[in-house]
Amino acid sequence: MPLLYATVEHRGWILAIEECLSGERAAPPALDPHECAFGRWLDSVLANPHELGSERLTELDQLHQKVHALAIELLRLHRGDRRDEAQAGLARLNALRDQTLVAMETFLKAL
């Protein structure tokens, strides 16, 4: 899967988490970072990191792991009737999303 497609899927994944937290969606998207579309793309290129630059891939992987960990935590808060805390955490999730998108853009430019 090309990175551009994975980037679009990543944005959609974040929106799905936001929809879960706002009650617009019942079931969350894949929470395992290796099962979402971006995670599958990342795993495929991490199999041969020297072709694409291992430092940039490591940064993307770390950001991706943080996004998923925070989303899981926000969903846990939401399920535990701590919805205000979960909603407040969306700002952190969106900040991580933006960091990840900048890292993706930097990665694309370096190819």
Tab-separated table of C-alpha atoms in Angstrom:
chain	number	residue	atom	x	y	z
A	1	MET	CA	0.000	0.000	0.000
A	2	PRO	CA	1.477	3.371	-0.922
A	3	LEU	CA	2.219	5.776	1.900
A	4	LEU	CA	-0.232	8.352	0.559
A	5	TYR	CA	-3.088	5.867	0.895
A	6	ALA	CA	-1.865	4.871	4.356
A	7	THR	CA	-1.868	8.558	5.345
A	8	VAL	CA	-5.506	8.942	4.304
A	9	GLU	CA	-6.394	5.778	6.213
A	10	HIS	CA	-4.596	7.135	9.301
A	11	ARG	CA	-6.729	10.283	9.227
A	12	GLY	CA	-9.850	8.160	8.869
A	13	TRP	CA	-8.792	6.014	11.823
A	14	ILE	CA	-8.444	9.102	14.035
A	15	LEU	CA	-11.887	10.310	12.918
A	16	ALA	CA	-13.354	6.920	13.822
A	17	ILE	CA	-11.884	7.212	17.335
A	18	GLU	CA	-13.372	10.706	17.652
A	19	GLU	CA	-16.755	9.343	16.529
A	20	CYS	CA	-16.584	6.618	19.184
A	21	LEU	CA	-15.825	9.172	21.871
A	22	SER	CA	-18.708	11.399	20.760
A	23	GLY	CA	-21.160	8.486	20.633
A	24	GLU	CA	-21.588	8.630	16.848
A	25	ARG	CA	-20.003	5.213	16.376
A	26	ALA	CA	-20.512	2.119	18.506
A	27	ALA	CA	-17.445	0.028	17.675
A	28	PRO	CA	-13.920	1.409	17.453
A	29	PRO	CA	-11.629	0.727	14.504
A	30	ALA	CA	-8.796	-1.787	14.854
A	31	LEU	CA	-6.935	-0.832	18.016
A	32	ASP	CA	-3.907	-3.050	17.474
A	33	PRO	CA	-1.309	-0.850	15.751
A	34	HIS	CA	-0.428	-3.742	13.441
A	35	GLU	CA	-3.998	-4.222	12.227
A	36	CYS	CA	-4.918	-0.734	11.001
A	37	ALA	CA	-4.129	0.180	7.391
A	38	PHE	CA	-1.225	2.445	8.296
A	39	GLY	CA	0.191	-0.181	10.661
A	40	ARG	CA	0.058	-2.841	7.954
A	41	TRP	CA	1.895	-0.510	5.552
A	42	LEU	CA	4.461	0.358	8.209
A	43	ASP	CA	5.045	-3.294	9.081
A	44	SER	CA	5.590	-4.086	5.414
A	45	VAL	CA	8.298	-1.443	5.004
A	46	LEU	CA	9.878	-2.158	8.389
A	47	ALA	CA	10.610	-5.616	7.041
A	48	ASN	CA	13.326	-3.969	4.899
A	49	PRO	CA	14.042	-0.612	6.576
A	50	HIS	CA	17.353	0.079	4.830
A	51	GLU	CA	15.610	0.699	1.532
A	52	LEU	CA	13.601	3.609	2.902
A	53	GLY	CA	15.699	4.943	5.774
A	54	SER	CA	15.466	3.233	9.129
A	55	GLU	CA	15.642	6.429	11.251
A	56	ARG	CA	12.588	7.940	9.586
A	57	LEU	CA	10.723	4.659	9.852
A	58	THR	CA	11.577	4.346	13.532
A	59	GLU	CA	10.156	7.826	14.171
A	60	LEU	CA	6.953	6.940	12.301
A	61	ASP	CA	6.651	3.670	14.195
A	62	GLN	CA	7.089	5.355	17.580
A	63	LEU	CA	4.509	8.031	16.794
A	64	HIS	CA	2.114	5.400	15.489
A	65	GLN	CA	2.474	3.344	18.677
A	66	LYS	CA	1.797	6.467	20.786
A	67	VAL	CA	-1.343	7.302	18.784
A	68	HIS	CA	-2.763	3.832	19.357
A	69	ALA	CA	-1.833	3.761	23.048
A	70	LEU	CA	-3.507	7.108	23.653
A	71	ALA	CA	-6.618	6.121	21.685
A	72	ILE	CA	-6.941	2.941	23.768
A	73	GLU	CA	-6.617	4.994	26.952
A	74	LEU	CA	-9.245	7.520	25.792
A	75	LEU	CA	-11.670	4.727	24.888
A	76	ARG	CA	-11.069	3.133	28.300
A	77	LEU	CA	-11.896	6.441	29.987
A	78	HIS	CA	-15.007	6.789	27.843
A	79	ARG	CA	-16.228	3.293	28.736
A	80	GLY	CA	-15.562	4.026	32.411
A	81	ASP	CA	-17.964	6.978	32.403
A	82	ARG	CA	-15.093	9.443	32.420
A	83	ARG	CA	-16.265	10.950	29.164
A	84	ASP	CA	-15.125	14.481	29.975
A	85	GLU	CA	-11.560	13.257	30.484
A	86	ALA	CA	-11.759	11.253	27.267
A	87	GLN	CA	-13.000	14.276	25.319
A	88	ALA	CA	-10.258	16.441	26.843
A	89	GLY	CA	-7.693	13.889	25.657
A	90	LEU	CA	-8.739	14.431	22.045
A	91	ALA	CA	-6.481	17.482	21.898
A	92	ARG	CA	-3.492	15.254	22.706
A	93	LEU	CA	-4.645	12.677	20.157
A	94	ASN	CA	-4.969	15.344	17.478
A	95	ALA	CA	-1.535	16.727	18.352
A	96	LEU	CA	-0.041	13.247	17.933
A	97	ARG	CA	-1.980	12.851	14.676
A	98	ASP	CA	-0.470	16.096	13.411
A	99	GLN	CA	3.044	15.054	14.453
A	100	THR	CA	2.577	11.752	12.661
A	101	LEU	CA	1.308	13.461	9.509
A	102	VAL	CA	4.292	15.833	9.495
A	103	ALA	CA	6.631	12.854	9.901
A	104	MET	CA	4.858	11.113	7.012
A	105	GLU	CA	5.180	14.204	4.826
A	106	THR	CA	8.876	14.489	5.674
A	107	PHE	CA	9.298	10.807	4.878
A	108	LEU	CA	7.559	11.226	1.491
A	109	LYS	CA	9.771	14.187	0.568
A	110	ALA	CA	12.890	12.204	1.385
A	111	LEU	CA	11.984	9.327	-0.953
